[in-house]
CSV table of N, CA, C and O in Angstrom, one decimal:
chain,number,residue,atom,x,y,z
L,1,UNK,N,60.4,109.2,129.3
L,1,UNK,CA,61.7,109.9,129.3
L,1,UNK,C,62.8,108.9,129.6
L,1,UNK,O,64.0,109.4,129.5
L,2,UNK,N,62.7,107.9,129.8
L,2,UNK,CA,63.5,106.7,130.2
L,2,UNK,C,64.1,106.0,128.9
L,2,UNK,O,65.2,105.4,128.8
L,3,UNK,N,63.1,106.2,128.0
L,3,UNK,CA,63.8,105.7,126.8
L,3,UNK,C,64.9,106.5,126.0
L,3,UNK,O,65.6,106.1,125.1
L,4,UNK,N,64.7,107.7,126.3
L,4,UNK,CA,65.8,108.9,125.7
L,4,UNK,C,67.1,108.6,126.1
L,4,UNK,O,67.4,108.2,127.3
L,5,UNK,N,68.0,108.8,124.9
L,5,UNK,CA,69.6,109.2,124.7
L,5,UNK,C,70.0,110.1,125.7
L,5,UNK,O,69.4,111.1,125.9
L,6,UNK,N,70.9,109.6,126.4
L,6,UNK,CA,71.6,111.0,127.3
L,6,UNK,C,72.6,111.6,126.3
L,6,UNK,O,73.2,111.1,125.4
L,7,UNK,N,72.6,113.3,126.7
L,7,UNK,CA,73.1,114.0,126.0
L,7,UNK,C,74.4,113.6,125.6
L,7,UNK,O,74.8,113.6,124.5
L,8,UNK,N,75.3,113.1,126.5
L,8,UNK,CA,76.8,112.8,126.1
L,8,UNK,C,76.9,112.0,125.7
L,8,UNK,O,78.1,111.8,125.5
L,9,UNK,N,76.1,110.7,125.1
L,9,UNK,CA,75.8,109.5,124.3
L,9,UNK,C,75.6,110.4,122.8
L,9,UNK,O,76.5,110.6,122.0
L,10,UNK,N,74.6,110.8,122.7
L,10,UNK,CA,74.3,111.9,121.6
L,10,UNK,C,75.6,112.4,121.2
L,10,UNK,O,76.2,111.7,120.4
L,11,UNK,N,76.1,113.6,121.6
L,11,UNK,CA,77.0,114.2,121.4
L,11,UNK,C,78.6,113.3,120.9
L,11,UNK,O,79.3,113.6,119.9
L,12,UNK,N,78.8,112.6,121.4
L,12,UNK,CA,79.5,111.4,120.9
L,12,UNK,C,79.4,111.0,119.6
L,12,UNK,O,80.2,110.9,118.7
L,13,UNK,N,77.9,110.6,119.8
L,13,UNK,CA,78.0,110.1,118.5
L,13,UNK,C,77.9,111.1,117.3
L,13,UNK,O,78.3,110.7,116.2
L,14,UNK,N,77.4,112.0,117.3
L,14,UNK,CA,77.7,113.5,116.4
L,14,UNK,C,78.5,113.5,116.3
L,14,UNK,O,78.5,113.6,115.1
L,15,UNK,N,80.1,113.4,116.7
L,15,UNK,CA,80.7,113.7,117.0
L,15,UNK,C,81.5,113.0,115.7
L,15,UNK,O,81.9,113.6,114.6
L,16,UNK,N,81.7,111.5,116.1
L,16,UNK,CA,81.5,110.5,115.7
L,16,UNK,C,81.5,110.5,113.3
L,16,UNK,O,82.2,110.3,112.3
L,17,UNK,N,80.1,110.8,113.6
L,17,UNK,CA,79.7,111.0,112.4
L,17,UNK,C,80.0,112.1,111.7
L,17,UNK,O,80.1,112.2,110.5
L,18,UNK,N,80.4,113.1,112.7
L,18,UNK,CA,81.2,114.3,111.9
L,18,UNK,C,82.1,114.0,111.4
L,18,UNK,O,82.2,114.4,110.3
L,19,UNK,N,83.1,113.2,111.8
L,19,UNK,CA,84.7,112.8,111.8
L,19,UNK,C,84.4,112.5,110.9
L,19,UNK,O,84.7,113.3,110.1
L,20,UNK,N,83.7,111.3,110.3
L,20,UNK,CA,83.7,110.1,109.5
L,20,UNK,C,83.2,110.7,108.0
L,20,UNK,O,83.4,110.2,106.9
L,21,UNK,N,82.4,112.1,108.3
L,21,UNK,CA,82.2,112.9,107.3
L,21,UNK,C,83.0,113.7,106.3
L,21,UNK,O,82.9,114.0,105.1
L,22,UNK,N,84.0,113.9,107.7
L,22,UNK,CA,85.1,115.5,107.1
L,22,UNK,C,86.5,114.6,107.0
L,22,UNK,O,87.6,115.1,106.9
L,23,UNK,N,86.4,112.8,106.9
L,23,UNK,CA,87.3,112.5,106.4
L,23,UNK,C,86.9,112.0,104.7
L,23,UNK,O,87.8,111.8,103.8
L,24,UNK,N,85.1,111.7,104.6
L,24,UNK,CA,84.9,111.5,103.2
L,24,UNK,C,85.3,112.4,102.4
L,24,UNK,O,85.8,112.1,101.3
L,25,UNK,N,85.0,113.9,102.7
L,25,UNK,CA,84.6,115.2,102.5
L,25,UNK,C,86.4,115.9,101.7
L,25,UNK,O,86.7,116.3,100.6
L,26,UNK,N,87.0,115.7,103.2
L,26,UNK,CA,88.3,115.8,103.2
L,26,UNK,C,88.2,117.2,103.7
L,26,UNK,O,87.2,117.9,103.6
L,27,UNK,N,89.5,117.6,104.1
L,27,UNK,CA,90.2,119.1,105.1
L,27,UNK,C,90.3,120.0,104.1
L,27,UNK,O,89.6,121.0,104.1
L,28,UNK,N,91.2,119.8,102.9
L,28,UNK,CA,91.3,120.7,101.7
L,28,UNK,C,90.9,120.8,100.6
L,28,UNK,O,90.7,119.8,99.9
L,29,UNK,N,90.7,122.0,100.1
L,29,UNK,CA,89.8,122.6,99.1
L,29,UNK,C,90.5,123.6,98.5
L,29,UNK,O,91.1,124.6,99.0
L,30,UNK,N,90.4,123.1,97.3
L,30,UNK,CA,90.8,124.0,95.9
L,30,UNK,C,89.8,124.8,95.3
L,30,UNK,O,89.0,124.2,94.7
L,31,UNK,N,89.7,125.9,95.5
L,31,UNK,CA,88.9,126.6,94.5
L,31,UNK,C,88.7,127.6,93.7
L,31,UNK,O,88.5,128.8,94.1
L,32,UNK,N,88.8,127.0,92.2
L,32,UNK,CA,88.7,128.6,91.2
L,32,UNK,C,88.4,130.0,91.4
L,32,UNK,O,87.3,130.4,91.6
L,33,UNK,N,89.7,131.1,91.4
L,33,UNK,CA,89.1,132.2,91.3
L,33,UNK,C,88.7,132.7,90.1
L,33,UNK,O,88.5,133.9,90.0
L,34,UNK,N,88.6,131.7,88.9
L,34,UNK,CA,88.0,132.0,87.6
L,34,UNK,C,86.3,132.5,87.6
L,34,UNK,O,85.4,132.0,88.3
L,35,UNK,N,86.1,133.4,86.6
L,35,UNK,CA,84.4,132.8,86.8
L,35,UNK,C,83.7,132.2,86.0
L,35,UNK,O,84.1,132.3,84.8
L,36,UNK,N,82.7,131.3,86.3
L,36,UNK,CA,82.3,130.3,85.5
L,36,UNK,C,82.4,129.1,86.0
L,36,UNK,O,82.3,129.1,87.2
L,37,UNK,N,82.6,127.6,85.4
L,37,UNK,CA,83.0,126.5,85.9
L,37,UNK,C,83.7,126.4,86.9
L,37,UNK,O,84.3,127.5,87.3
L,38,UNK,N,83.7,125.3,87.7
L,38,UNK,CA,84.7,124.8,88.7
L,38,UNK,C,85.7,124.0,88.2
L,38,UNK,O,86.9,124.1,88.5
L,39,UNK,N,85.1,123.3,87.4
L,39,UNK,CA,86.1,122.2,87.2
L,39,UNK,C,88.0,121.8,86.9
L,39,UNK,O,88.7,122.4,86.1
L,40,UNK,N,88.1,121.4,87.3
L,40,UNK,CA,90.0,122.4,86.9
L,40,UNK,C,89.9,121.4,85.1
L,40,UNK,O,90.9,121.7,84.4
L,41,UNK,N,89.2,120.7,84.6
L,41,UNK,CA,89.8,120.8,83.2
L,41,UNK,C,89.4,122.1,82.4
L,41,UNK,O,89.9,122.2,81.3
L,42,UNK,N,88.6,122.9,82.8
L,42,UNK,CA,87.7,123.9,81.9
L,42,UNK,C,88.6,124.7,81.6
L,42,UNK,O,88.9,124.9,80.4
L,43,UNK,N,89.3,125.4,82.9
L,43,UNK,CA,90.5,126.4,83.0
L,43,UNK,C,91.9,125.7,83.8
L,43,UNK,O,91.7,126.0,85.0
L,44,UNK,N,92.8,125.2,83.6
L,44,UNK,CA,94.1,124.2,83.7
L,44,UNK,C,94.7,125.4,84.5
L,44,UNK,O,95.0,125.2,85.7
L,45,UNK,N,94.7,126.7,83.8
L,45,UNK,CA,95.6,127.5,84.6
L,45,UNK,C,95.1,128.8,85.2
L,45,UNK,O,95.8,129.7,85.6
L,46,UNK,N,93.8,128.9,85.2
L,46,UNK,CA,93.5,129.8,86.0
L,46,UNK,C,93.8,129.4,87.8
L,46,UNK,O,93.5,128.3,88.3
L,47,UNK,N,94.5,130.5,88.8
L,47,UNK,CA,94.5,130.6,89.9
L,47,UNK,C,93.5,129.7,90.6
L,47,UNK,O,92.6,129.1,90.0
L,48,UNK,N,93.8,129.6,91.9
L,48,UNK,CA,93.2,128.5,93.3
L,48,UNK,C,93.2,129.2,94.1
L,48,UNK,O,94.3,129.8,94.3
L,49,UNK,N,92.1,129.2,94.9
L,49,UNK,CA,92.4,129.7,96.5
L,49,UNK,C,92.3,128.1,97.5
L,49,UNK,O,91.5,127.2,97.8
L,50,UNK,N,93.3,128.3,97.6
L,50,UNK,CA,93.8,127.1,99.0
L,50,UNK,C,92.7,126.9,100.4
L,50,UNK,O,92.4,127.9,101.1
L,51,UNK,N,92.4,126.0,100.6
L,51,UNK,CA,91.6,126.4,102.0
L,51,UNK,C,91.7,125.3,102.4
L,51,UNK,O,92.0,124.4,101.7
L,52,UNK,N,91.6,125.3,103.9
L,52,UNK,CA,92.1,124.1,105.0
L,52,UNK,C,90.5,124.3,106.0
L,52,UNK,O,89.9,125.4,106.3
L,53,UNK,N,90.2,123.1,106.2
L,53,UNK,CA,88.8,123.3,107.4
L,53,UNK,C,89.7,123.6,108.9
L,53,UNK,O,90.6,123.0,109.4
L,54,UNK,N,89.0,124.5,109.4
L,54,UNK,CA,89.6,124.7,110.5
L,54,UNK,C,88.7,124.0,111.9
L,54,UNK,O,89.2,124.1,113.0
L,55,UNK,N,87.6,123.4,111.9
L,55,UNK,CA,86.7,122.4,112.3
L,55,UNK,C,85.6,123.4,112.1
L,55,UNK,O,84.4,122.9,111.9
L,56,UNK,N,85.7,124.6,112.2
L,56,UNK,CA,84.3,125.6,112.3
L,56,UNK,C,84.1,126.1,111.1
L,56,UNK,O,83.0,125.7,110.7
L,57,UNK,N,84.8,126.8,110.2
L,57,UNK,CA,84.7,127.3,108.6
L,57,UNK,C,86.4,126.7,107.7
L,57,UNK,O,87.5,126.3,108.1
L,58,UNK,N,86.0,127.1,106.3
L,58,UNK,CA,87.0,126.7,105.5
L,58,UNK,C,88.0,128.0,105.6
L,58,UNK,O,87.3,129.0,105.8
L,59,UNK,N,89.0,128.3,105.5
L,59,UNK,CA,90.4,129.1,105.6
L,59,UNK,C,90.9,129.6,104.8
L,59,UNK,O,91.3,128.6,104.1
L,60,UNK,N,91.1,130.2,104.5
L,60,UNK,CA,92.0,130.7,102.6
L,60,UNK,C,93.5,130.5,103.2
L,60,UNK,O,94.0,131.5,103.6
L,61,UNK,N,94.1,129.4,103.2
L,61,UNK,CA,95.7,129.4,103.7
L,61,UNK,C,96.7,130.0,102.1
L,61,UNK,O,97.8,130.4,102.2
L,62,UNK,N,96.1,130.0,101.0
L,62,UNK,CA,97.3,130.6,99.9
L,62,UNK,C,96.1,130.7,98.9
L,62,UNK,O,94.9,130.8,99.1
L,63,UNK,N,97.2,130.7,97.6
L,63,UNK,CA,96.9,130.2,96.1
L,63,UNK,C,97.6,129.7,95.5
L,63,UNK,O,98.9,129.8,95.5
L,64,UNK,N,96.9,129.1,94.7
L,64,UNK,CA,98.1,128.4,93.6
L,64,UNK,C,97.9,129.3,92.5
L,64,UNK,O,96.8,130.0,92.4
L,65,UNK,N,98.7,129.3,91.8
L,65,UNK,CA,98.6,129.9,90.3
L,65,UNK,C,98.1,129.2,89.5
L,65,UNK,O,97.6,129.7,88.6
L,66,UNK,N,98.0,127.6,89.7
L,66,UNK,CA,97.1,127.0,88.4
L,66,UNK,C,96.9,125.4,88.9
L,66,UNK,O,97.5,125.0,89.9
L,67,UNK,N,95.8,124.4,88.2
L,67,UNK,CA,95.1,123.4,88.7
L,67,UNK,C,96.7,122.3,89.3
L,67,UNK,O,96.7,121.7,90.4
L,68,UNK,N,97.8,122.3,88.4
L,68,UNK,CA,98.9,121.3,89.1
L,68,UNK,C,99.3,121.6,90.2
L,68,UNK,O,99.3,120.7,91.0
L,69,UNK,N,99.6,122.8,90.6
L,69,UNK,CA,99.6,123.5,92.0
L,69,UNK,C,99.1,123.1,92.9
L,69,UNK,O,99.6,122.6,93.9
L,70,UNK,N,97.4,123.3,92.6
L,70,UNK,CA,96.3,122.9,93.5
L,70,UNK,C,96.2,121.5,93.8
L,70,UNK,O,95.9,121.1,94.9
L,71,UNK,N,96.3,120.8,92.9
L,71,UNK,CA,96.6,119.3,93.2
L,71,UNK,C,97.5,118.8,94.3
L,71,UNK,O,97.4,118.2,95.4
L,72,UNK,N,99.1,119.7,93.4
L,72,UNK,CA,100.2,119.1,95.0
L,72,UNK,C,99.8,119.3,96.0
L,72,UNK,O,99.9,118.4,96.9
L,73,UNK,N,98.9,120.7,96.3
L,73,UNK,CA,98.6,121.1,97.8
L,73,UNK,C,97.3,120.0,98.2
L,73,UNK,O,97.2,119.7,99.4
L,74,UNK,N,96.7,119.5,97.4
L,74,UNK,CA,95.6,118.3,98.0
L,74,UNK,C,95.8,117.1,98.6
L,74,UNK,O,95.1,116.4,99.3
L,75,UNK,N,97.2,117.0,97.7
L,75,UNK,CA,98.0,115.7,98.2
L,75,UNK,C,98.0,114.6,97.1
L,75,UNK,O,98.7,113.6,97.2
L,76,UNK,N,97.1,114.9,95.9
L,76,UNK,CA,97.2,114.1,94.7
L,76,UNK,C,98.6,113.9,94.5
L,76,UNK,O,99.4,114.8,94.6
L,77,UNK,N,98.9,112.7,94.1
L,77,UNK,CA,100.1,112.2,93.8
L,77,UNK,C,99.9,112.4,92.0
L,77,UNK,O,98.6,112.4,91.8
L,78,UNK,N,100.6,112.5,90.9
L,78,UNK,CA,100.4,112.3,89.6
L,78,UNK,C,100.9,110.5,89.1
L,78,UNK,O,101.8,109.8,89.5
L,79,UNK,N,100.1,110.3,88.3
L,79,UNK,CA,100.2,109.1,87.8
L,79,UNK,C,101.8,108.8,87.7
L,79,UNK,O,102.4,109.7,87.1
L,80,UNK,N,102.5,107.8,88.1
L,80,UNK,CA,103.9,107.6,87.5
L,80,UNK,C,103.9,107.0,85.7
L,80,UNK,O,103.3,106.0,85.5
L,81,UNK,N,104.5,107.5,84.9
L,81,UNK,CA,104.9,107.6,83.3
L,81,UNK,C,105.0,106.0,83.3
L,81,UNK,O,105.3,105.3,84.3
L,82,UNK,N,104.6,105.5,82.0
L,82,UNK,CA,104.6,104.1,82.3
L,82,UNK,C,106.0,103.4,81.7
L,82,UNK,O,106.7,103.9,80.7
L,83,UNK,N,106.5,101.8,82.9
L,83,UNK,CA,107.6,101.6,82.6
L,83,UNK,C,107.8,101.0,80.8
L,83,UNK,O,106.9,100.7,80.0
L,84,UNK,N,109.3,100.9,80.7
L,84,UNK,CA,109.7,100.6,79.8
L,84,UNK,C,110.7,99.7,79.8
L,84,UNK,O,111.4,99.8,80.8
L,85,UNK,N,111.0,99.0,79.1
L,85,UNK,CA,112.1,98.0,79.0
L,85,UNK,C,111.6,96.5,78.6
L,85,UNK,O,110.4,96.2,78.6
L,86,UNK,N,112.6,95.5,78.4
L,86,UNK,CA,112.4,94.3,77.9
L,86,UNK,C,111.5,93.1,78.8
L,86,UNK,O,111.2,91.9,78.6
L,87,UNK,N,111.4,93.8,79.8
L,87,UNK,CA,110.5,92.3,80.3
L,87,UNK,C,108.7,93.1,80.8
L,87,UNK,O,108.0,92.5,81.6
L,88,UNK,N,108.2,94.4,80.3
L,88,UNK,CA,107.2,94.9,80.1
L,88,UNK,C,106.5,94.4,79.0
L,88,UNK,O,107.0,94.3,77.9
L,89,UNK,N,105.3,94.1,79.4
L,89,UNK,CA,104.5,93.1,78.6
L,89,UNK,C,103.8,94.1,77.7
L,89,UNK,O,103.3,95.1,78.4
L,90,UNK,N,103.6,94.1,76.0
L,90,UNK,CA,102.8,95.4,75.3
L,90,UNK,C,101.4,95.5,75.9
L,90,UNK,O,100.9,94.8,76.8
L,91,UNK,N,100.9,96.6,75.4
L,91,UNK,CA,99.4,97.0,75.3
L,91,UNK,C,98.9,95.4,74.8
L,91,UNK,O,99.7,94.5,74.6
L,92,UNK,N,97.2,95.4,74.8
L,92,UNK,CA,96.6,94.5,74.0
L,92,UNK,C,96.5,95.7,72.8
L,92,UNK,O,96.1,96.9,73.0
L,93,UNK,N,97.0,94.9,71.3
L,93,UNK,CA,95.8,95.5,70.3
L,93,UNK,C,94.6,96.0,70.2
L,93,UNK,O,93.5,95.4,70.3
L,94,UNK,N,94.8,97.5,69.8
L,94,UNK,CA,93.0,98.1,69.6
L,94,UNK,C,92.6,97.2,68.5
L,94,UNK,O,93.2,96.2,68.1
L,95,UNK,N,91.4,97.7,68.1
L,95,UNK,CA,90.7,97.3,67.1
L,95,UNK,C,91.6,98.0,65.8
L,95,UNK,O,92.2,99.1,65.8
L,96,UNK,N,91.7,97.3,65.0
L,96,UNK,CA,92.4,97.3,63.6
L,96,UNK,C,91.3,98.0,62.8
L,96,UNK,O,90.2,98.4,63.2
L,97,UNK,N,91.8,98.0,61.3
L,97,UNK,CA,90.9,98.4,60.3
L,97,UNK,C,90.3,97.2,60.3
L,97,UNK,O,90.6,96.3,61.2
L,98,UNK,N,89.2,97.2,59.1
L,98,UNK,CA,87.8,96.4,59.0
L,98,UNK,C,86.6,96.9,59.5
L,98,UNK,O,86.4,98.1,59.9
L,99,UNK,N,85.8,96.3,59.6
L,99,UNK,CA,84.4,96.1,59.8
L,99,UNK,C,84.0,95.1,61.1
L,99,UNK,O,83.4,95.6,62.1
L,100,UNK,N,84.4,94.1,61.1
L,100,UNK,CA,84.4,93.0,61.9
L,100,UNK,C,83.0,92.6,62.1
L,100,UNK,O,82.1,93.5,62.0
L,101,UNK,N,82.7,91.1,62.3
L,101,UNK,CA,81.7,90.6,62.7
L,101,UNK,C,80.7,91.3,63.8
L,101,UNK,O,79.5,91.7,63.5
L,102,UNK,N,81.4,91.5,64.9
L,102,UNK,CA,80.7,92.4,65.9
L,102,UNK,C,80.4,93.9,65.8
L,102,UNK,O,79.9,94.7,66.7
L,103,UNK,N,80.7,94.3,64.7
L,103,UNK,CA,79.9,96.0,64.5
L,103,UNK,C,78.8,95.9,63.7
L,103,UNK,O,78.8,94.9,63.0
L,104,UNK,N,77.7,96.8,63.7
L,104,UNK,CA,76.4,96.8,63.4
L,104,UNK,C,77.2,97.7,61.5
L,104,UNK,O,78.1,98.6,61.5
L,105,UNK,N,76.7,97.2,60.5
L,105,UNK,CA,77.1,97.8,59.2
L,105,UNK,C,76.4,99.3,59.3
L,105,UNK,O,76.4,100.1,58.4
């Protein structure tokens, strides 16, 4: 019995590992009241129910009306449009017409 964890050592570190969980995990959750898929490309604009972890269960705090909605509320930022003007360097070239050495005929 001497080699055993005291409970407040334990509990700690549960504790601990919870945290480090429900920050991989994350607080908010989007989810389809569509039925069928989850995914938000399937349905773009079907509705969301909003939910926030309250440390014991998830919460229905709103809805969004559609997947851009549900994003703001997650905290996704949207990509910024890409710049333009004279000292922006082009794309590299795709592949052109041909055949090229490196494709199988």
């Amino acid at each position: 019995m001497a080699d055993e964890e005291p409970l407040r050592e334990w509990a700690a570190r549960r504790d601990r590992r919870r945290a480090a969980q429900r920050q991989i995990t994350g607080i908010r959750r989007a989810v389809p009241l569509a039925e069928g898929a989850r995914a938000s490309h399937i349905a773009p604009n079907a509705p969301r129910a909003l939910m926030e972890w309250d440390g014991q269960t998830w919460v229905t705090v709103g809805v969004a009306p559609n997947a851009d909605a549900a994003r703001e509320f997650l905290g996704h930022v949207p990509a910024p449009a890409p710049e333009s003007g004279w000292d922006v360097q082009p794309a590299p070239p795709g592949l052109g017409p041909g055949r090229g050495r490196h494709r199988k005929p």
